[in-house]
């Protein structure tokens, strides 16, 4: 619920968002069983907001895209909406840059949009200028919290866009690279694009790249470490090589001081070795590091990724972090924030607690992994005034979901005797955060993906699926004996289609206790017009909508899709559907929420016979599917999701 005045139109009439807010308050009252009369509390509220009386507007006002239209060869959208396709893989990062060609040129790919479009965030210029000016209210610089939405620039900004992965077959057109040049092409297709973007018109409004702040950060870009593990012996190699690169960039977060957080997820897949005698240490095995990796074969030409090479024994420890990027400073060195712990970070959702501490929720996306929360040591503003990052000092916690609907955040510090016994120092603990979490009794979850904080403070997390959840109990997965038995928070055996769990922080966001329930089990929607499976991307808007993106085998003949849920009523409507073989991921809006960006990742799973989306192919008629960003607007100019 908002607690500050909402923005006004010049004529002092409520805008559509306000009406939705007012109606939402009504619906909350109705849900709470409060009887409404002509002179009720509602009347007081509506009078105080200068709103008209009238019919209650549905939160999801749009016509849903029917199941019958959600499984075609082309993307499809609600009749009330329209979309445009921008930023396909291989397009120049800025005007005048090298245009797409395939096979790739490694040098050019480093100046082009990468592949595997995933998490992203739009940073409007006014917003960040406010942060730089030191305006002292987070909401002044965070329009997505629902305040001052009209104040920031919704036509021009910087988009930070993650490039999670691209298989050799898709990127190189072959199963394995045959030269260092081809390894570099693959490496340059990964990482992050920082893109200056503006909505240009006429003849027709269209988002285009602008020359200015664009930069690529990839596997061979300089990075730095910060926080408790920085400088640790386990982050140093005999080679003495400087830290380079980011990989497996899945979802994201953003900070109230105007920076972007990119999350390294499946970093293990990029390491490998052809040395048969090599075996993984228990610490490596816990992260799924093995000789095959995901068959990228970078190690054959780039020894940094060869697990058996004695000069690079700790290189894999340098990945699996949350990395902070300044969208507005192309010269900034991206910083790996070790206080948040090393895991397969899906997303890093930052929320400012009422006391000014920042918390960062991260899901570790693998079967039977955990949900984490970092809590900064102090108020974020005072920490920054003292010259330290709020992300460098604080406490990492891991979640235990009790069967009675309560939960606890368990601190991962050496104050715990078992952790003090296991780890020599905090650096070692954070580098092995999964092993630390194993020892304190955290709840193994059904693949935690995105996490978002809704307008009522509740936190939503997608648990995408878990094919290995069993009744009988114990398996060894990633060198860990884990109970695979169901529990109240992960009750489905197996969990084929996933669910969305949510919790309320009962001691505030920086606190240690919560209560939880399940928002939706995806399997319950099958055979209905709300059908979806494998929830992944999540974003909660300031009005109480929950945007849900899917990644996995959909039922009822559907492609992967974008849906919108009403967090109060549970109603779900389909807004957009992708193409065969793709997932839908990444979500950001302009401050006015009139434009929504999402991504189509791995169309056709990279196979042009399945999908050659978006048919903007390279020279010589080459056909290769290209990941791209979808720009979604409501035809009547309304806020997205309405
Ligand atoms: Fe990158 Fe778990 O999805
Ligand atoms: Ca993905
Ligand atoms: Ca994901
Ligand atoms: Ca996924």
XYZ file of C-alpha atoms and ligand atoms in Angstrom:
648
model
C 0.000 0.000 0.000
C 1.296 3.447 -0.820
C 1.780 5.855 2.044
C 2.662 9.024 0.161
C 0.544 11.122 -2.178
C 0.172 9.710 -5.636
C 1.095 11.725 -8.708
C -1.581 14.004 -10.140
C -2.489 14.997 -13.618
C -2.510 18.710 -14.274
C -6.289 18.776 -14.042
C -6.044 17.196 -10.594
C -8.017 14.196 -11.725
C -6.714 10.799 -10.748
C -4.911 8.957 -13.478
C -5.568 5.353 -14.289
C -2.943 4.104 -11.875
C -4.529 6.036 -9.050
C -7.941 4.612 -9.795
C -6.450 1.167 -9.736
C -4.839 1.963 -6.397
C -8.119 3.175 -4.973
C -9.950 0.154 -6.214
C -7.249 -2.020 -4.838
C -7.775 -0.560 -1.402
C -11.443 -1.323 -1.833
C -10.732 -4.885 -2.775
C -8.402 -5.349 0.165
C -11.171 -4.129 2.421
C -13.613 -6.464 0.749
C -11.225 -9.333 1.143
C -10.779 -8.481 4.796
C -14.532 -8.720 5.187
C -15.101 -5.048 5.921
C -18.674 -4.080 5.139
C -18.782 -1.043 2.889
C -21.546 1.513 3.055
C -21.992 4.891 1.482
C -20.263 6.586 4.388
C -17.699 3.932 5.171
C -13.990 4.146 5.622
C -13.788 3.718 1.878
C -15.585 7.005 1.511
C -12.967 8.676 3.686
C -10.160 7.213 1.638
C -11.671 8.099 -1.669
C -12.372 11.627 -0.475
C -8.814 12.047 0.762
C -7.525 10.940 -2.620
C -9.972 13.193 -4.461
C -11.102 10.199 -6.460
C -14.480 9.725 -8.082
C -16.891 7.085 -6.956
C -17.726 4.518 -9.559
C -17.405 0.899 -10.502
C -14.493 -1.131 -9.161
C -11.968 -1.575 -11.955
C -10.352 -4.956 -12.325
C -6.619 -4.887 -11.726
C -6.100 -6.972 -14.861
C -8.275 -5.048 -17.279
C -6.914 -6.476 -20.492
C -8.331 -9.284 -22.598
C -6.228 -12.372 -22.016
C -4.441 -14.009 -24.924
C -6.378 -17.286 -25.265
C -4.662 -20.644 -24.879
C -5.651 -21.389 -28.460
C -3.468 -18.510 -29.706
C -0.496 -19.090 -27.418
C 1.249 -21.914 -29.238
C 1.924 -20.649 -32.751
C 5.092 -20.159 -34.750
C 5.108 -16.406 -34.155
C 4.885 -14.376 -30.949
C 1.338 -13.437 -29.953
C -0.104 -10.828 -27.616
C -3.386 -9.765 -26.021
C -5.631 -7.843 -28.431
C -5.273 -4.813 -26.141
C -1.504 -4.734 -26.552
C 1.148 -4.424 -29.254
C 4.817 -5.287 -29.450
C 8.011 -4.439 -31.287
C 11.261 -6.408 -31.536
C 14.603 -4.725 -30.799
C 18.190 -5.529 -29.857
C 18.613 -8.913 -31.548
C 21.829 -10.813 -30.811
C 24.633 -9.506 -33.014
C 23.204 -6.069 -33.717
C 25.645 -3.213 -33.124
C 25.786 -1.970 -29.535
C 25.516 1.583 -30.844
C 24.995 3.263 -34.201
C 27.940 2.843 -36.527
C 29.093 -0.381 -34.906
C 29.610 -3.648 -36.771
C 26.406 -5.251 -38.005
C 25.527 -8.895 -37.524
C 27.411 -11.500 -39.417
C 27.458 -15.215 -38.888
C 29.717 -17.055 -38.340
C 30.767 -14.491 -35.777
C 33.857 -12.358 -35.790
C 35.210 -12.359 -32.219
C 36.394 -8.763 -32.342
C 33.094 -7.550 -33.697
C 31.037 -9.607 -31.233
C 32.743 -7.659 -28.436
C 31.069 -4.537 -29.894
C 27.693 -6.142 -30.574
C 24.696 -7.248 -28.500
C 25.402 -10.648 -26.943
C 23.213 -13.753 -26.992
C 21.077 -15.418 -24.298
C 19.098 -12.296 -23.358
C 18.003 -12.664 -19.745
C 17.613 -10.294 -16.792
C 17.775 -6.564 -17.539
C 16.959 -3.201 -16.019
C 16.146 0.198 -17.524
C 17.870 3.118 -15.823
C 16.233 6.426 -16.759
C 18.499 9.431 -16.792
C 16.694 11.601 -14.259
C 16.539 8.737 -11.830
C 20.248 8.260 -11.744
C 21.000 11.938 -11.788
C 18.952 12.137 -8.601
C 21.044 9.408 -7.029
C 24.228 11.182 -8.017
C 22.953 14.392 -6.475
C 22.555 12.576 -3.186
C 18.817 13.155 -2.944
C 18.172 11.550 0.347
C 14.970 9.604 -0.144
C 15.314 6.271 -1.863
C 11.892 6.661 -3.399
C 13.024 9.866 -5.047
C 15.393 7.738 -7.068
C 13.326 4.602 -7.285
C 10.248 5.353 -9.353
C 9.290 1.707 -9.539
C 8.214 1.859 -5.917
C 5.234 3.735 -7.281
C 6.161 7.278 -6.419
C 7.157 10.135 -8.645
C 6.595 7.893 -11.593
C 6.206 10.770 -13.976
C 9.387 12.480 -12.853
C 11.956 10.261 -14.479
C 12.689 9.909 -18.156
C 10.545 7.262 -19.826
C 11.881 7.918 -23.310
C 15.620 7.715 -22.805
C 17.832 5.692 -20.530
C 20.438 2.985 -20.207
C 19.399 -0.634 -20.485
C 21.632 -3.204 -18.809
C 20.986 -6.557 -20.492
C 22.335 -9.937 -19.368
C 23.570 -12.554 -21.838
C 23.165 -15.815 -20.006
C 24.319 -18.452 -22.449
C 24.602 -19.506 -26.064
C 25.456 -23.040 -27.052
C 28.291 -23.729 -29.452
C 25.753 -25.046 -31.955
C 23.848 -21.765 -31.818
C 26.743 -19.315 -31.516
C 29.389 -21.054 -33.608
C 27.330 -23.456 -35.731
C 29.447 -26.375 -34.520
C 29.656 -28.570 -31.441
C 33.112 -27.423 -30.358
C 35.383 -24.465 -31.074
C 38.364 -25.226 -33.274
C 40.506 -22.195 -32.459
C 41.117 -19.558 -29.813
C 39.381 -17.114 -32.143
C 36.200 -19.196 -31.946
C 36.478 -19.468 -28.160
C 36.758 -15.687 -28.007
C 33.681 -15.291 -30.205
C 31.719 -17.498 -27.806
C 33.109 -15.671 -24.763
C 32.275 -12.268 -26.210
C 28.688 -13.371 -26.832
C 28.316 -13.883 -23.059
C 28.228 -11.287 -20.286
C 26.338 -8.010 -20.210
C 25.421 -5.287 -22.706
C 25.066 -1.739 -21.438
C 22.964 0.028 -24.062
C 21.967 3.669 -24.301
C 18.443 3.559 -25.631
C 15.821 6.111 -26.615
C 12.297 6.024 -27.973
C 12.554 7.896 -31.230
C 9.667 9.154 -33.319
C 8.375 9.936 -35.945
C 7.399 8.322 -38.190
C 6.519 5.728 -35.571
C 7.735 5.479 -31.984
C 10.586 3.001 -31.895
C 13.308 2.311 -29.371
C 16.760 2.699 -30.853
C 20.328 2.554 -29.639
C 22.075 5.890 -29.081
C 25.784 6.532 -29.289
C 27.102 7.362 -25.848
C 27.275 5.082 -22.836
C 27.184 1.707 -24.582
C 29.703 -0.889 -23.473
C 30.121 -4.634 -23.437
C 31.264 -6.544 -20.398
C 32.157 -10.147 -21.235
C 34.318 -13.070 -20.187
C 37.551 -11.192 -20.868
C 36.665 -7.847 -19.299
C 38.559 -6.641 -16.257
C 36.628 -7.074 -12.982
C 37.428 -6.538 -9.302
C 36.579 -8.275 -6.035
C 35.254 -6.521 -2.972
C 33.991 -7.574 0.460
C 35.200 -10.226 2.914
C 36.594 -12.673 0.324
C 38.498 -10.069 -1.723
C 42.191 -10.911 -1.768
C 41.562 -14.403 -0.407
C 44.071 -17.103 -1.324
C 41.194 -19.155 -2.808
C 40.598 -16.367 -5.346
C 44.253 -16.259 -6.431
C 45.949 -18.459 -9.021
C 49.613 -19.500 -9.334
C 49.464 -17.762 -12.731
C 48.948 -14.464 -10.901
C 46.335 -13.472 -13.475
C 44.122 -10.506 -12.726
C 40.396 -11.197 -12.275
C 38.606 -11.189 -15.590
C 35.086 -11.629 -16.710
C 31.546 -12.511 -15.884
C 29.578 -15.489 -17.215
C 26.216 -17.246 -16.805
C 24.552 -13.850 -16.355
C 21.034 -14.854 -15.523
C 18.768 -12.470 -13.657
C 19.563 -9.261 -11.855
C 18.891 -6.581 -9.344
C 19.339 -2.854 -9.018
C 20.307 -0.556 -6.187
C 18.856 2.727 -4.892
C 22.206 4.343 -5.644
C 21.683 3.708 -9.348
C 23.723 0.607 -10.155
C 22.938 -2.727 -11.770
C 23.507 -6.161 -10.260
C 24.181 -9.020 -12.673
C 24.052 -12.561 -11.321
C 26.412 -15.376 -12.285
C 24.381 -18.586 -12.388
C 25.654 -21.659 -14.284
C 29.336 -20.709 -14.267
C 30.364 -24.327 -13.722
C 29.362 -25.230 -17.266
C 32.180 -23.171 -18.818
C 34.975 -25.080 -17.111
C 36.240 -28.493 -18.214
C 39.303 -30.548 -18.915
C 40.535 -33.258 -21.251
C 42.945 -34.600 -18.600
C 41.478 -37.965 -17.628
C 43.322 -38.077 -14.317
C 41.702 -34.880 -13.029
C 39.038 -35.212 -10.366
C 36.951 -32.500 -8.756
C 37.569 -31.535 -5.138
C 34.533 -31.857 -2.848
C 34.300 -28.058 -2.914
C 34.200 -28.046 -6.728
C 31.776 -30.955 -6.900
C 29.382 -29.091 -4.605
C 29.016 -26.527 -7.420
C 28.587 -29.133 -10.145
C 32.066 -28.551 -11.560
C 33.169 -31.565 -13.603
C 35.366 -32.455 -16.575
C 32.614 -32.110 -19.183
C 30.993 -28.886 -18.082
C 28.279 -27.947 -20.549
C 30.475 -28.927 -23.515
C 31.709 -25.442 -24.347
C 35.298 -26.727 -24.640
C 36.756 -23.279 -23.969
C 39.477 -25.073 -21.966
C 41.000 -26.512 -25.123
C 42.241 -23.083 -26.228
C 41.930 -20.940 -23.109
C 43.790 -22.555 -20.198
C 42.014 -20.321 -17.709
C 39.032 -22.656 -18.094
C 41.042 -25.908 -17.921
C 40.326 -27.399 -14.505
C 43.495 -29.496 -14.582
C 45.875 -26.650 -15.382
C 48.044 -26.036 -12.300
C 48.308 -22.316 -12.998
C 44.540 -21.767 -12.784
C 43.441 -24.002 -9.908
C 41.212 -21.347 -8.341
C 39.820 -19.747 -11.484
C 36.365 -21.324 -10.981
C 36.175 -19.720 -7.521
C 36.141 -16.358 -9.274
C 32.687 -17.064 -10.697
C 29.309 -17.549 -9.024
C 29.049 -14.011 -7.660
C 26.753 -11.016 -7.830
C 28.500 -8.323 -9.870
C 27.806 -4.589 -9.571
C 27.923 -2.458 -12.714
C 27.601 1.313 -12.982
C 25.416 1.880 -16.064
C 26.473 5.511 -16.335
C 30.238 5.142 -16.109
C 31.698 3.206 -19.033
C 35.121 3.309 -17.350
C 33.932 1.650 -14.129
C 35.385 -1.777 -13.338
C 32.560 -4.213 -12.499
C 32.790 -5.348 -8.866
C 32.078 -8.846 -7.567
C 30.423 -8.371 -4.168
C 31.618 -11.366 -2.167
C 29.556 -10.600 0.952
C 26.510 -11.901 -0.960
C 28.063 -15.371 -1.223
C 29.084 -17.632 -4.060
C 26.353 -19.780 -5.524
C 24.437 -20.122 -8.778
C 22.781 -16.763 -8.296
C 19.555 -16.483 -10.229
C 18.686 -12.937 -9.206
C 19.679 -10.371 -6.583
C 16.555 -8.533 -5.519
C 17.430 -5.529 -3.406
C 14.851 -4.093 -1.044
C 15.277 -1.218 1.394
C 14.057 -2.173 4.866
C 12.183 0.406 6.916
C 15.287 1.042 9.026
C 17.371 1.869 5.938
C 19.310 -1.377 5.800
C 19.293 -2.981 2.374
C 18.477 -6.631 1.983
C 19.296 -8.666 -1.113
C 17.303 -11.817 -1.815
C 19.005 -14.414 -3.992
C 17.777 -17.755 -5.243
C 20.330 -20.470 -6.011
C 18.873 -22.241 -9.018
C 19.560 -25.913 -8.830
C 17.554 -28.810 -7.477
C 17.550 -28.843 -3.658
C 19.383 -25.534 -3.325
C 18.466 -22.652 -1.078
C 17.063 -19.145 -0.842
C 19.395 -16.541 0.679
C 19.106 -13.046 2.130
C 21.977 -10.638 2.644
C 21.352 -7.841 5.165
C 23.637 -4.807 5.142
C 25.317 -3.894 8.412
C 23.817 -0.431 8.548
C 21.602 2.112 6.825
C 22.662 2.221 3.184
C 22.966 5.994 3.076
C 25.237 6.200 6.090
C 27.416 3.393 4.770
C 27.824 5.192 1.468
C 28.505 8.479 3.259
C 31.281 6.637 5.092
C 32.731 5.542 1.788
C 31.808 1.887 1.952
C 29.455 -0.148 -0.176
C 26.333 -1.394 1.621
C 26.964 -4.631 -0.283
C 30.396 -5.174 1.279
C 29.539 -5.429 4.975
C 26.585 -7.312 6.394
C 25.290 -10.792 7.079
C 24.315 -13.478 4.617
C 21.429 -15.692 5.727
C 19.770 -18.785 4.326
C 16.095 -19.683 4.636
C 14.492 -22.474 6.596
C 10.814 -23.002 5.735
C 9.143 -24.795 8.644
C 6.200 -27.073 7.960
C 3.925 -24.981 10.184
C 4.066 -21.975 7.838
C 6.754 -20.105 9.753
C 10.323 -19.614 8.647
C 13.704 -18.410 9.815
C 16.705 -16.722 8.313
C 19.796 -18.585 9.507
C 22.972 -16.465 9.603
C 26.018 -17.795 7.785
C 28.768 -16.460 10.028
C 31.545 -17.907 12.116
C 29.533 -17.057 15.233
C 27.939 -20.425 14.495
C 30.200 -23.071 16.101
C 29.698 -25.537 13.258
C 30.643 -22.910 10.670
C 33.638 -21.720 12.715
C 34.766 -25.316 12.829
C 34.308 -25.815 9.089
C 35.729 -22.590 7.670
C 38.980 -20.857 8.615
C 37.646 -17.403 7.802
C 34.669 -15.592 6.272
C 36.298 -15.542 2.847
C 36.437 -19.317 2.738
C 32.862 -19.518 4.019
C 31.502 -17.124 1.386
C 33.389 -18.863 -1.433
C 31.712 -22.090 -0.265
C 28.343 -20.586 0.672
C 26.463 -23.714 -0.420
C 28.447 -25.880 1.988
C 27.879 -23.378 4.770
C 24.136 -23.446 4.118
C 24.192 -27.267 4.173
C 25.443 -27.211 7.752
C 22.884 -24.917 9.373
C 19.671 -26.691 8.422
C 18.410 -24.648 5.483
C 15.485 -26.007 3.444
C 16.418 -27.529 0.062
C 14.002 -25.981 -2.427
C 12.609 -26.894 -5.856
C 15.024 -24.735 -7.904
C 14.672 -21.137 -6.678
C 14.615 -18.701 -9.575
C 13.490 -15.049 -9.434
C 12.419 -13.217 -6.293
C 10.388 -10.000 -6.147
C 8.942 -7.832 -3.393
C 5.299 -6.846 -3.856
C 3.606 -3.584 -2.911
C 2.328 -5.041 0.352
C 5.854 -6.107 1.350
C 5.328 -9.778 0.644
C 8.183 -11.524 -1.111
C 7.430 -13.869 -4.020
C 9.858 -16.526 -5.300
C 9.444 -18.890 -8.220
C 10.361 -22.534 -7.629
C 10.506 -23.578 -11.226
C 10.289 -27.406 -10.913
C 12.158 -30.377 -9.474
C 12.169 -33.643 -11.350
C 14.189 -35.338 -8.598
C 11.902 -34.709 -5.629
C 11.104 -38.232 -4.353
C 9.140 -39.817 -1.544
C 11.864 -42.118 -0.363
C 14.335 -39.613 0.729
C 18.033 -39.518 0.219
C 20.226 -38.896 -2.801
C 23.740 -37.637 -3.352
C 23.608 -34.590 -5.608
C 26.650 -32.420 -6.243
C 28.700 -34.325 -3.663
C 26.090 -33.731 -0.985
C 23.807 -36.227 0.677
C 20.469 -34.456 0.690
C 16.992 -35.466 1.697
C 14.879 -35.340 -1.421
C 11.689 -36.017 0.532
C 8.892 -33.482 0.188
C 8.170 -30.874 2.848
C 5.368 -28.394 3.265
C 7.125 -25.736 1.167
C 8.079 -28.223 -1.574
C 5.260 -30.758 -1.381
C 4.962 -32.093 -4.943
C 6.601 -35.413 -5.923
C 7.994 -34.954 -8.454
C 7.425 -31.257 -8.940
C 6.966 -31.262 -12.713
C 5.547 -27.774 -13.217
C 6.732 -25.683 -10.282
C 5.073 -23.274 -7.891
C 5.365 -19.752 -6.550
C 5.984 -19.392 -2.835
C 5.661 -16.155 -0.897
C 6.492 -14.935 2.564
C 5.931 -12.020 4.905
C 8.854 -10.751 6.938
C 7.315 -10.626 10.425
C 10.211 -8.631 11.926
C 10.702 -6.323 8.945
C 12.811 -7.118 5.892
C 16.057 -7.023 7.864
C 14.656 -9.415 10.470
C 15.073 -13.111 11.096
C 11.555 -14.525 10.947
C 8.816 -14.870 8.374
C 5.566 -16.622 7.621
C 4.981 -18.221 4.243
C 2.377 -19.784 1.986
C 2.128 -20.974 -1.618
C 0.673 -18.431 -4.051
C 0.026 -20.911 -6.878
C 0.895 -24.434 -7.947
C 1.302 -24.293 -11.715
C -0.193 -27.752 -12.227
C -3.524 -26.478 -10.892
C -3.832 -24.169 -13.907
C -3.553 -26.864 -16.556
C -6.571 -27.375 -18.765
C -7.767 -23.836 -17.998
C -7.278 -20.492 -19.700
C -4.734 -19.650 -16.956
C -2.483 -22.531 -17.993
C 1.215 -22.161 -17.311
C 4.141 -24.207 -16.022
C 7.731 -23.627 -14.864
C 7.512 -20.096 -13.416
C 10.860 -18.319 -13.650
C 10.988 -14.507 -14.121
C 8.929 -12.517 -11.613
C 8.242 -8.829 -11.166
C 5.715 -7.269 -8.801
C 4.438 -3.840 -9.787
C 3.365 -1.085 -7.371
C -0.351 -1.844 -7.889
C -0.327 -5.471 -6.784
C 0.220 -7.233 -10.091
C 2.683 -10.078 -10.338
C 4.231 -10.564 -13.779
C 5.213 -14.205 -14.356
C 7.527 -15.502 -17.085
C 7.953 -19.169 -17.886
C 10.857 -21.387 -18.882
C 10.031 -25.022 -19.509
C 7.596 -27.443 -21.064
C 4.256 -25.665 -21.107
C 1.035 -27.665 -21.156
C -2.048 -27.209 -23.338
C 0.031 -26.633 -26.469
C 1.482 -23.332 -25.250
C 4.819 -21.735 -25.966
C 6.685 -20.147 -23.084
C 4.838 -17.040 -22.051
C 4.305 -13.923 -19.967
C 1.330 -13.839 -17.611
C 0.044 -11.319 -15.110
C -1.482 -12.289 -11.765
C -3.552 -10.330 -9.284
C -1.812 -10.995 -5.978
C -5.037 -10.446 -4.025
C -7.579 -12.449 -6.006
C -5.176 -14.954 -7.578
C -6.580 -14.251 -11.052
C -4.027 -14.925 -13.809
C -4.134 -13.710 -17.415
C -1.841 -14.449 -20.325
C -0.372 -11.290 -21.868
C 2.208 -12.545 -24.350
C 3.415 -15.774 -25.891
C 6.834 -16.466 -27.424
C 7.920 -18.781 -30.202
C 8.641 -22.519 -30.221
C 11.788 -23.498 -28.337
C 12.251 -20.178 -26.551
C 11.911 -19.075 -22.973
C 10.523 -15.716 -21.937
C 12.750 -13.947 -19.443
C 13.944 -10.530 -18.336
C 11.539 -7.812 -17.286
C 11.805 -4.066 -16.875
C 9.568 -1.055 -17.345
C 10.020 2.610 -18.031
C 9.282 4.776 -14.976
C 5.811 5.660 -16.297
C 5.126 1.929 -16.724
C 3.797 2.563 -20.217
C 6.530 0.423 -21.775
C 7.493 -3.095 -20.739
C 10.603 -4.849 -22.015
C 10.879 -8.653 -21.932
C 13.213 -11.046 -23.722
C 12.835 -13.989 -26.059
C 15.770 -16.234 -25.151
C 17.052 -19.109 -27.305
C 14.248 -19.043 -29.936
C 13.939 -22.496 -31.468
C 16.512 -23.632 -28.906
C 18.939 -22.261 -31.474
C 17.643 -24.519 -34.245
C 16.356 -22.595 -37.287
C 14.184 -25.581 -38.214
C 12.204 -24.975 -35.011
C 12.133 -21.169 -35.180
C 14.041 -18.622 -37.202
C 12.701 -15.740 -35.100
C 13.007 -12.808 -35.627
C 13.878 -13.319 -39.310
C 16.279 -10.396 -39.347
C 19.154 -12.502 -40.455
C 22.638 -11.701 -41.491
C 24.136 -11.155 -44.915
C 24.099 -13.843 -47.579
C 20.662 -15.005 -46.477
C 22.048 -16.875 -43.501
C 19.298 -18.174 -41.232
C 19.945 -18.345 -37.518
C 17.484 -17.644 -34.712
C 18.422 -14.600 -32.667
C 17.569 -13.795 -29.069
C 15.901 -10.393 -28.891
C 14.068 -7.922 -26.680
C 10.306 -7.404 -27.001
C 8.887 -3.919 -26.380
C 5.305 -4.204 -25.114
C 2.849 -1.300 -24.905
C -0.874 -1.057 -24.267
C -2.711 0.170 -27.352
C -4.562 2.794 -25.280
C -1.339 4.010 -23.700
C -2.201 2.604 -20.284
C 0.203 1.168 -17.803
C 1.375 -2.320 -18.615
C -0.602 -5.117 -17.030
C -3.778 -3.019 -16.836
Fe 19.118 -18.699 -15.638
Fe 17.738 -20.409 -13.522
O 17.639 -19.510 -15.029
Ca 17.600 -19.213 -19.307
Ca 15.825 -18.122 -15.115
Ca 14.734 -21.443 -15.792
